[in-house]
């Protein structure tokens, strides 16, 4: 008799506890999903115009919009165009071209990359992501390397 | 008048038994000895907190949390609204002074070992209050949407990404997306004016009730402090005098050195030189710079972040780890830890301003 009672009691407890947990979970799940933002549906651009031919000086760089992210276009001393995603691989700052040292520099934590985007000093752990550059009419076009 | 007051007290006493509380407060004593001065630091921190609440509510009347309007609305507050420059400057200065005095309060409690039984939970709630205050600082920093704060927030939130497995989720949660955008501004604004105030007020009330209930701690070896003063009115009036002094300093700083606004943030421009977080994050920021990009197979940051997280937990647990102080014995190890922490934070912060820049 006694045993039957305790097993019935624990059954009821499990039922209550389980029910409570389920209710709590059914409240929490939509809240957690709500708090995390939806993934952006905006597609990454195939190719964008980063500028016009002839508007940049030799040995200079500029930031352009590559979709929602910043890109860096460099016109080297040798007259070549180079493009990279401008997001520093260290902690997400936006890098800049330095014409005094002919390198790419991140001001946040003093990281340097060479003109091929390779991390050469400071904290950046990886090279910058390189982009394709091609000229179409008088636009300097930039696209992802696939 | 007197009879009205007694009548009111009697009325309340019948219902809520408040004479017990009044009796407790009127008999409460504060020990007097050479370290009594440190007992005022928590009160001054509280004063700055109250000023934060009041000026924060005032700023809310004009501030708009969107990337198109945030910078302009702060500009409007500072140039058009009567005394707007003063209110904003007080909010910024008082925030910094609050953190400064919270640090002084915390380290004085640490060195006097006031966290030992029976006040362990007062320490725990105090450290939590400190962490929440830092979160206030971090979320508030972005709100003017200027260049400095934009990049500091990019860096600060990106650091969360090094946490294994959940790092990416935390970044998305904090930023409201992949990048620091208007979504981030709205989110951090919500944390700053709704979530954090709600949390801090609960913990603050618990902290203050604990302090009032248990009274001031006496340092180890000073079992018999002969002199004492009544908490009310003697200590209370001295507290008020301290507050008056603190308000004077605050007003002078806010008026003579109005807080700057800087340049509006542009998500499509390179980070300018001199990107730095608020001074109370500088020692962590600088330590992060000391770590090499890679240590063996791990990212330097990962290790740095884990060390800071471990220290953060260690700090909360100090009352339970300091076994000597628990037995009312001198505890030189924790004194050394405290002094080392003060020196490290102090020296690195000062060097960040003058040398590492």
XYZ file of C-alpha atoms in Angstrom:
503
model
C 0.000 0.000 0.000
C 2.765 2.377 1.138
C 4.862 1.581 -1.928
C 1.961 2.086 -4.259
C 1.420 5.515 -2.770
C 5.006 6.686 -3.234
C 5.158 5.447 -6.802
C 1.877 7.188 -7.529
C 3.255 10.333 -5.871
C 6.454 10.280 -7.881
C 4.452 9.662 -11.037
C 2.377 12.763 -10.307
C 5.582 14.704 -9.565
C 7.107 13.661 -12.875
C 3.940 14.618 -14.641
C 3.875 18.040 -12.998
C 7.587 18.644 -13.447
C 7.542 17.445 -17.042
C 4.472 19.493 -17.804
C 6.004 22.576 -16.271
C 9.228 22.084 -18.247
C 7.281 21.712 -21.481
C 5.283 24.858 -20.807
C 8.453 26.788 -19.938
C 10.148 25.496 -23.091
C 7.200 26.455 -25.252
C 7.451 30.002 -23.866
C 11.202 30.196 -24.156
C 11.625 28.794 -27.666
C 9.858 31.633 -29.498
C 11.636 34.179 -27.284
C 15.067 32.798 -28.107
C 14.185 32.655 -31.813
C 12.854 36.222 -31.622
C 16.023 37.524 -30.009
C 18.317 36.117 -32.716
C 17.885 38.239 -35.859
C 16.781 36.605 -39.107
C 19.537 35.873 -41.614
C 19.798 38.621 -44.182
C 18.124 37.649 -47.433
C 20.100 40.197 -49.419
C 22.294 38.244 -51.842
C 25.988 38.995 -52.077
C 26.690 40.987 -55.219
C 28.356 39.220 -58.142
C 30.324 42.266 -59.210
C 30.268 45.924 -58.292
C 31.845 49.028 -59.703
C 34.495 50.228 -57.258
C 35.277 53.410 -59.159
C 36.122 54.921 -62.526
C 39.355 54.412 -64.406
C 41.546 57.461 -64.026
C 39.957 58.865 -60.886
C 42.596 57.414 -58.548
C 46.157 58.602 -58.098
C 49.023 56.154 -58.269
C 49.894 54.772 -54.826
C 46.506 55.409 -53.261
C 43.575 53.453 -51.901
C 39.858 53.899 -51.363
C 36.983 52.207 -49.573
C 34.025 51.101 -51.700
C 30.774 49.329 -50.946
C 30.787 45.656 -51.791
C 27.148 44.925 -51.049
C 26.720 45.597 -47.360
C 30.428 45.198 -46.607
C 33.334 47.568 -47.186
C 35.989 46.748 -49.768
C 39.416 48.324 -50.301
C 40.637 49.214 -53.800
C 44.325 50.027 -54.230
C 46.021 51.621 -57.241
C 49.632 50.638 -56.775
C 52.782 52.585 -57.643
C 53.188 50.176 -60.589
C 49.742 51.081 -61.922
C 47.983 47.866 -60.921
C 44.588 47.599 -59.264
C 44.223 45.341 -56.222
C 41.041 44.794 -54.261
C 40.280 43.151 -50.943
C 37.480 42.940 -48.450
C 38.392 45.804 -46.107
C 37.431 43.970 -42.914
C 40.480 43.286 -40.768
C 40.796 39.576 -39.997
C 41.700 40.429 -36.412
C 38.693 42.125 -34.816
C 36.479 43.416 -37.595
C 37.833 46.971 -37.979
C 38.094 48.567 -41.427
C 41.622 48.701 -42.823
C 43.200 51.488 -44.909
C 45.917 51.861 -47.519
C 49.052 53.651 -46.358
C 51.042 55.273 -49.100
C 54.032 56.017 -46.841
C 54.790 52.347 -46.212
C 52.915 50.979 -49.281
C 51.011 48.577 -47.109
C 47.535 48.009 -45.715
C 47.094 49.114 -42.146
C 44.489 48.584 -39.443
C 44.437 51.481 -36.994
C 42.579 49.633 -34.251
C 45.391 47.335 -33.184
C 48.233 48.345 -35.483
C 48.079 45.368 -37.835
C 49.824 45.421 -41.218
C 49.211 43.560 -44.480
C 51.307 43.713 -47.626
C 49.818 44.686 -50.990
C 48.884 41.073 -51.649
C 46.758 41.149 -48.490
C 49.079 38.917 -46.488
C 49.266 39.681 -42.785
C 52.847 40.748 -42.121
C 52.872 42.245 -38.630
C 50.702 42.882 -35.615
C 47.764 40.800 -34.446
C 45.896 39.859 -37.682
C 45.757 36.062 -37.852
C 44.903 35.616 -41.565
C 45.369 37.398 -44.915
C 42.623 39.734 -46.147
C 40.074 38.193 -48.478
C 41.186 38.968 -52.026
C 38.796 40.155 -54.739
C 38.974 39.971 -58.543
C 39.507 43.242 -60.394
C 38.683 43.766 -64.052
C 38.050 46.790 -66.232
C 34.764 47.045 -68.086
C 34.365 50.141 -70.245
C 35.714 52.764 -67.849
C 34.508 51.068 -64.658
C 36.833 49.305 -62.284
C 34.789 46.195 -61.544
C 35.352 44.019 -58.505
C 33.988 40.531 -57.907
C 34.407 37.629 -55.512
C 36.971 34.996 -56.419
C 35.053 31.769 -56.803
C 3.169 68.457 13.223
C 4.856 66.136 15.648
C 1.588 64.409 16.491
C 0.820 63.904 12.818
C 4.162 62.177 12.349
C 3.694 59.974 15.424
C 0.193 59.159 14.284
C 1.460 58.168 10.853
C 4.217 56.043 12.367
C 1.717 54.351 14.686
C -0.646 53.737 11.773
C 2.142 52.168 9.716
C 3.495 50.263 12.724
C 0.167 48.557 13.349
C 0.209 47.264 9.803
C 3.872 46.763 8.947
C 5.644 46.612 12.286
C 7.950 49.448 11.249
C 9.050 50.442 14.754
C 11.310 47.434 14.702
C 13.064 48.799 11.623
C 13.251 52.331 13.037
C 14.703 50.955 16.272
C 17.276 48.985 14.303
C 18.364 52.035 12.317
C 18.603 54.375 15.304
C 20.853 51.975 17.209
C 23.080 50.994 14.289
C 26.706 52.055 14.751
C 29.614 52.564 12.413
C 33.079 51.758 13.796
C 35.581 54.637 13.921
C 39.264 53.904 13.234
C 41.870 54.829 10.678
C 40.108 53.131 7.741
C 36.629 54.577 8.361
C 37.066 56.817 5.311
C 36.665 53.813 2.971
C 33.109 53.290 4.216
C 32.062 56.371 2.250
C 33.154 55.076 -1.176
C 30.132 52.842 -1.777
C 27.812 55.714 -0.900
C 29.511 58.004 -3.393
C 29.188 55.299 -6.063
C 25.474 55.160 -5.212
C 25.189 58.928 -5.604
C 26.666 58.780 -9.100
C 24.275 55.943 -9.934
C 21.300 58.081 -8.884
C 22.627 60.941 -11.020
C 22.926 58.503 -13.945
C 19.279 57.506 -13.594
C 18.070 61.105 -13.438
C 20.199 62.505 -16.277
C 19.549 59.348 -18.322
C 15.800 59.916 -18.116
C 16.315 63.529 -19.189
C 18.417 62.521 -22.203
C 15.693 60.054 -23.220
C 13.386 62.991 -23.904
C 15.429 63.981 -26.959
C 17.630 61.029 -27.920
C 16.671 58.889 -30.947
C 18.239 55.441 -31.329
C 18.629 55.110 -35.109
C 21.803 55.496 -37.195
C 20.192 58.324 -39.171
C 19.224 60.327 -36.100
C 21.319 59.233 -33.114
C 24.328 61.455 -33.765
C 22.115 64.367 -34.845
C 19.866 64.038 -31.792
C 22.861 64.179 -29.446
C 24.108 67.155 -31.437
C 20.677 68.724 -30.979
C 20.793 68.066 -27.245
C 24.205 69.693 -27.029
C 23.541 72.738 -29.182
C 19.810 73.514 -29.064
C 18.277 72.141 -25.878
C 18.626 74.473 -22.876
C 21.401 73.101 -20.676
C 21.487 70.059 -22.927
C 25.288 70.224 -23.120
C 25.401 70.221 -19.329
C 23.022 67.291 -18.839
C 24.865 65.180 -21.402
C 28.231 66.150 -19.997
C 27.083 65.262 -16.479
C 25.779 61.899 -17.702
C 29.143 61.082 -19.279
C 31.272 62.368 -16.418
C 29.103 60.807 -13.748
C 29.256 57.459 -15.579
C 33.037 57.574 -15.457
C 33.154 58.725 -11.847
C 30.686 56.008 -10.883
C 32.958 53.340 -12.353
C 36.007 54.971 -10.743
C 34.416 55.001 -7.290
C 33.061 51.485 -7.767
C 36.686 50.419 -8.381
C 37.912 52.301 -5.286
C 35.080 50.830 -3.214
C 35.771 47.316 -4.498
C 39.506 47.418 -3.909
C 39.122 48.905 -0.426
C 36.726 46.095 0.473
C 39.193 43.617 -0.981
C 42.186 44.916 0.954
C 40.237 45.211 4.225
C 38.929 41.648 3.629
C 35.404 42.812 4.409
C 34.120 39.994 2.183
C 34.832 37.339 4.814
C 31.946 35.673 6.644
C 29.221 36.662 7.131
C 29.436 39.111 4.203
C 30.296 36.789 1.300
C 27.117 37.528 -0.605
C 27.555 41.279 -0.203
C 30.830 40.851 -2.115
C 29.206 38.607 -4.726
C 26.383 41.092 -5.370
C 28.920 43.928 -5.385
C 31.056 42.284 -8.060
C 27.917 41.611 -10.109
C 27.007 45.304 -9.789
C 30.481 46.139 -11.088
C 30.060 43.854 -14.119
C 26.630 45.327 -14.871
C 28.101 48.822 -14.592
C 30.716 47.858 -17.168
C 27.915 46.583 -19.409
C 26.192 49.947 -18.956
C 29.392 51.650 -20.041
C 29.813 49.413 -23.071
C 26.217 49.765 -24.297
C 26.088 53.506 -23.607
C 29.332 54.181 -25.456
C 27.778 53.384 -28.858
C 24.650 55.504 -28.411
C 26.051 58.831 -29.786
C 26.959 56.843 -32.930
C 30.334 58.468 -33.424
C 33.418 57.099 -35.140
C 35.272 56.112 -31.979
C 32.364 54.297 -30.419
C 31.382 52.618 -33.685
C 34.752 50.932 -34.111
C 35.148 50.234 -30.396
C 31.811 48.414 -30.500
C 32.859 46.479 -33.603
C 35.984 45.313 -31.782
C 34.232 44.724 -28.457
C 31.471 42.582 -29.913
C 33.833 40.751 -32.260
C 35.832 39.546 -29.262
C 32.811 37.466 -28.211
C 33.301 35.526 -31.447
C 36.336 33.701 -30.074
C 34.179 31.736 -27.630
C 33.924 28.213 -29.047
C 30.562 26.954 -30.382
C 28.353 29.819 -29.168
C 30.624 32.741 -30.130
C 28.873 33.392 -33.461
C 25.465 33.315 -31.780
C 26.569 35.815 -29.165
C 27.827 38.181 -31.867
C 24.508 37.936 -33.730
C 22.614 38.407 -30.482
C 24.610 41.511 -29.526
C 24.726 43.060 -32.992
C 21.300 42.087 -34.199
C 22.934 40.780 -37.384
C 26.332 40.057 -38.894
C 27.711 43.576 -38.602
C 27.450 46.607 -36.358
C 24.521 48.471 -37.903
C 21.394 50.359 -36.900
C 20.105 47.056 -35.518
C 23.020 47.029 -33.075
C 22.295 50.589 -32.005
C 18.633 49.799 -31.295
C 19.580 46.659 -29.402
C 22.279 48.201 -27.226
C 19.932 51.111 -26.562
C 17.306 48.652 -25.326
C 19.855 46.955 -23.066
C 21.084 50.323 -21.793
C 17.715 51.858 -20.891
C 15.531 48.832 -20.097
C 17.278 45.514 -19.465
C 20.309 46.642 -17.480
C 18.414 49.165 -15.285
C 15.926 46.457 -14.345
C 18.657 44.009 -13.423
C 20.872 46.487 -11.609
C 18.089 47.858 -9.432
C 17.203 44.399 -8.090
C 20.808 43.514 -7.272
C 21.489 46.995 -5.905
C 18.559 46.785 -3.490
C 19.728 43.360 -2.280
C 23.287 44.700 -1.887
C 22.122 47.709 0.141
C 19.787 45.637 2.328
C 22.648 43.259 3.116
C 24.923 46.149 4.052
C 22.252 47.727 6.251
C 21.293 44.451 7.910
C 24.831 43.378 8.788
C 26.441 46.756 9.364
C 30.019 47.668 8.545
C 32.738 45.066 8.703
C 35.727 45.586 10.982
C 39.104 44.538 9.649
C 40.832 41.369 10.867
C 42.712 41.918 14.134
C 40.561 44.908 15.055
C 37.991 42.897 16.959
C 37.491 45.564 19.567
C 37.006 48.917 17.947
C 36.309 51.129 20.896
C 34.857 54.119 19.154
C 31.759 54.122 17.037
C 29.294 56.640 15.695
C 25.597 56.290 15.187
C 24.702 55.497 11.599
C 21.800 57.884 11.885
C 22.312 60.808 11.993
C 26.113 60.983 12.461
C 27.320 58.797 9.609
C 24.403 59.699 7.380
C 25.150 63.417 7.626
C 28.807 62.821 6.859
C 27.692 60.761 3.867
C 25.627 63.708 2.687
C 28.583 66.029 3.090
C 30.621 63.651 0.945
C 27.852 63.687 -1.660
C 27.856 67.473 -1.702
C 31.595 67.427 -2.296
C 31.223 64.814 -5.053
C 28.455 66.779 -6.782
C 30.700 69.855 -6.679
C 33.537 68.016 -8.382
C 31.155 66.483 -10.917
C 29.588 69.841 -11.795
C 33.012 71.446 -12.172
C 34.297 68.670 -14.450
C 31.121 68.651 -16.552
C 31.155 72.422 -16.994
C 34.884 72.972 -17.494
C 35.498 69.907 -19.663
C 32.263 69.298 -21.602
C 32.153 65.799 -23.083
C 32.992 65.753 -26.779
C 30.816 64.260 -29.470
C 33.410 63.574 -32.183
C 32.690 62.631 -35.801
C 29.605 60.799 -36.959
C 30.217 57.099 -37.571
C 30.538 56.003 -41.195
C 30.361 52.211 -41.680
C 32.153 52.668 -45.008
C 35.294 54.448 -43.921
C 38.573 53.168 -42.581
C 39.053 53.038 -38.838
C 40.792 56.260 -37.780
C 43.852 56.293 -35.574
C 43.348 56.317 -31.819
C 40.423 53.909 -31.646
C 40.029 53.040 -27.990
C 37.321 51.949 -25.622
C 36.472 53.836 -22.421
C 39.396 54.005 -19.989
C 38.018 51.256 -17.754
C 38.261 48.757 -20.611
C 41.730 49.930 -21.636
C 43.617 47.494 -19.424
C 41.799 44.563 -21.057
C 42.120 46.084 -24.532
C 45.850 46.620 -23.997
C 46.365 43.127 -22.592
C 44.722 41.789 -25.737
C 47.360 43.622 -27.777
C 50.161 41.990 -25.769
C 49.066 38.534 -26.857
C 50.691 37.247 -30.065
C 48.432 36.297 -32.987
C 48.976 32.622 -32.269
C 50.100 30.649 -29.261
C 50.887 27.060 -30.305
C 47.732 26.053 -32.170
C 45.341 28.571 -30.608
C 44.498 32.163 -31.488
C 46.089 34.576 -29.018
C 42.712 36.225 -28.431
C 41.033 32.989 -27.469
C 43.552 32.481 -24.695
C 43.319 36.108 -23.551
C 39.518 36.024 -23.447
C 39.550 32.772 -21.490
C 42.031 34.161 -18.990
C 39.806 37.213 -18.447
C 36.681 35.083 -18.105
C 38.438 32.845 -15.567
C 39.633 35.892 -13.618
C 36.098 37.308 -13.679
C 34.740 34.144 -12.072
C 37.658 33.940 -9.641
C 36.902 37.524 -8.558
C 33.308 36.641 -7.655
C 34.461 33.606 -5.660
C 37.154 35.357 -3.598
C 35.214 35.175 -0.282
C 34.976 31.412 -0.620
C 38.583 30.918 -1.736
C 40.270 33.063 0.904
C 40.300 30.392 3.615
C 42.621 32.351 5.903
C 40.348 35.376 6.074
C 37.450 33.006 6.683
C 39.221 31.976 9.894
C 39.850 35.645 10.823
C 43.569 35.298 10.096
C 45.720 37.682 8.078
C 45.674 36.660 4.465
C 48.765 38.017 2.702
C 48.105 36.062 -0.513
C 44.887 37.924 -1.207
C 46.408 41.236 -0.154
C 49.148 40.584 -2.725
C 46.568 39.660 -5.370
C 44.673 42.878 -4.624
C 47.754 45.082 -4.772
C 48.946 43.356 -7.934
C 45.539 43.881 -9.563
C 45.508 47.575 -8.602
C 49.038 48.065 -9.931
C 48.362 46.130 -13.147
C 45.096 47.923 -13.949
C 46.507 51.304 -12.898
C 49.832 51.087 -14.705
C 48.446 49.596 -17.932
C 45.648 52.178 -18.028
C 48.069 55.073 -17.592
C 50.545 53.612 -20.083
C 47.727 53.179 -22.623
C 47.174 56.895 -22.511
C 50.757 58.043 -22.707
C 52.985 55.332 -24.136
C 51.059 52.783 -26.231
C 49.121 55.423 -28.127
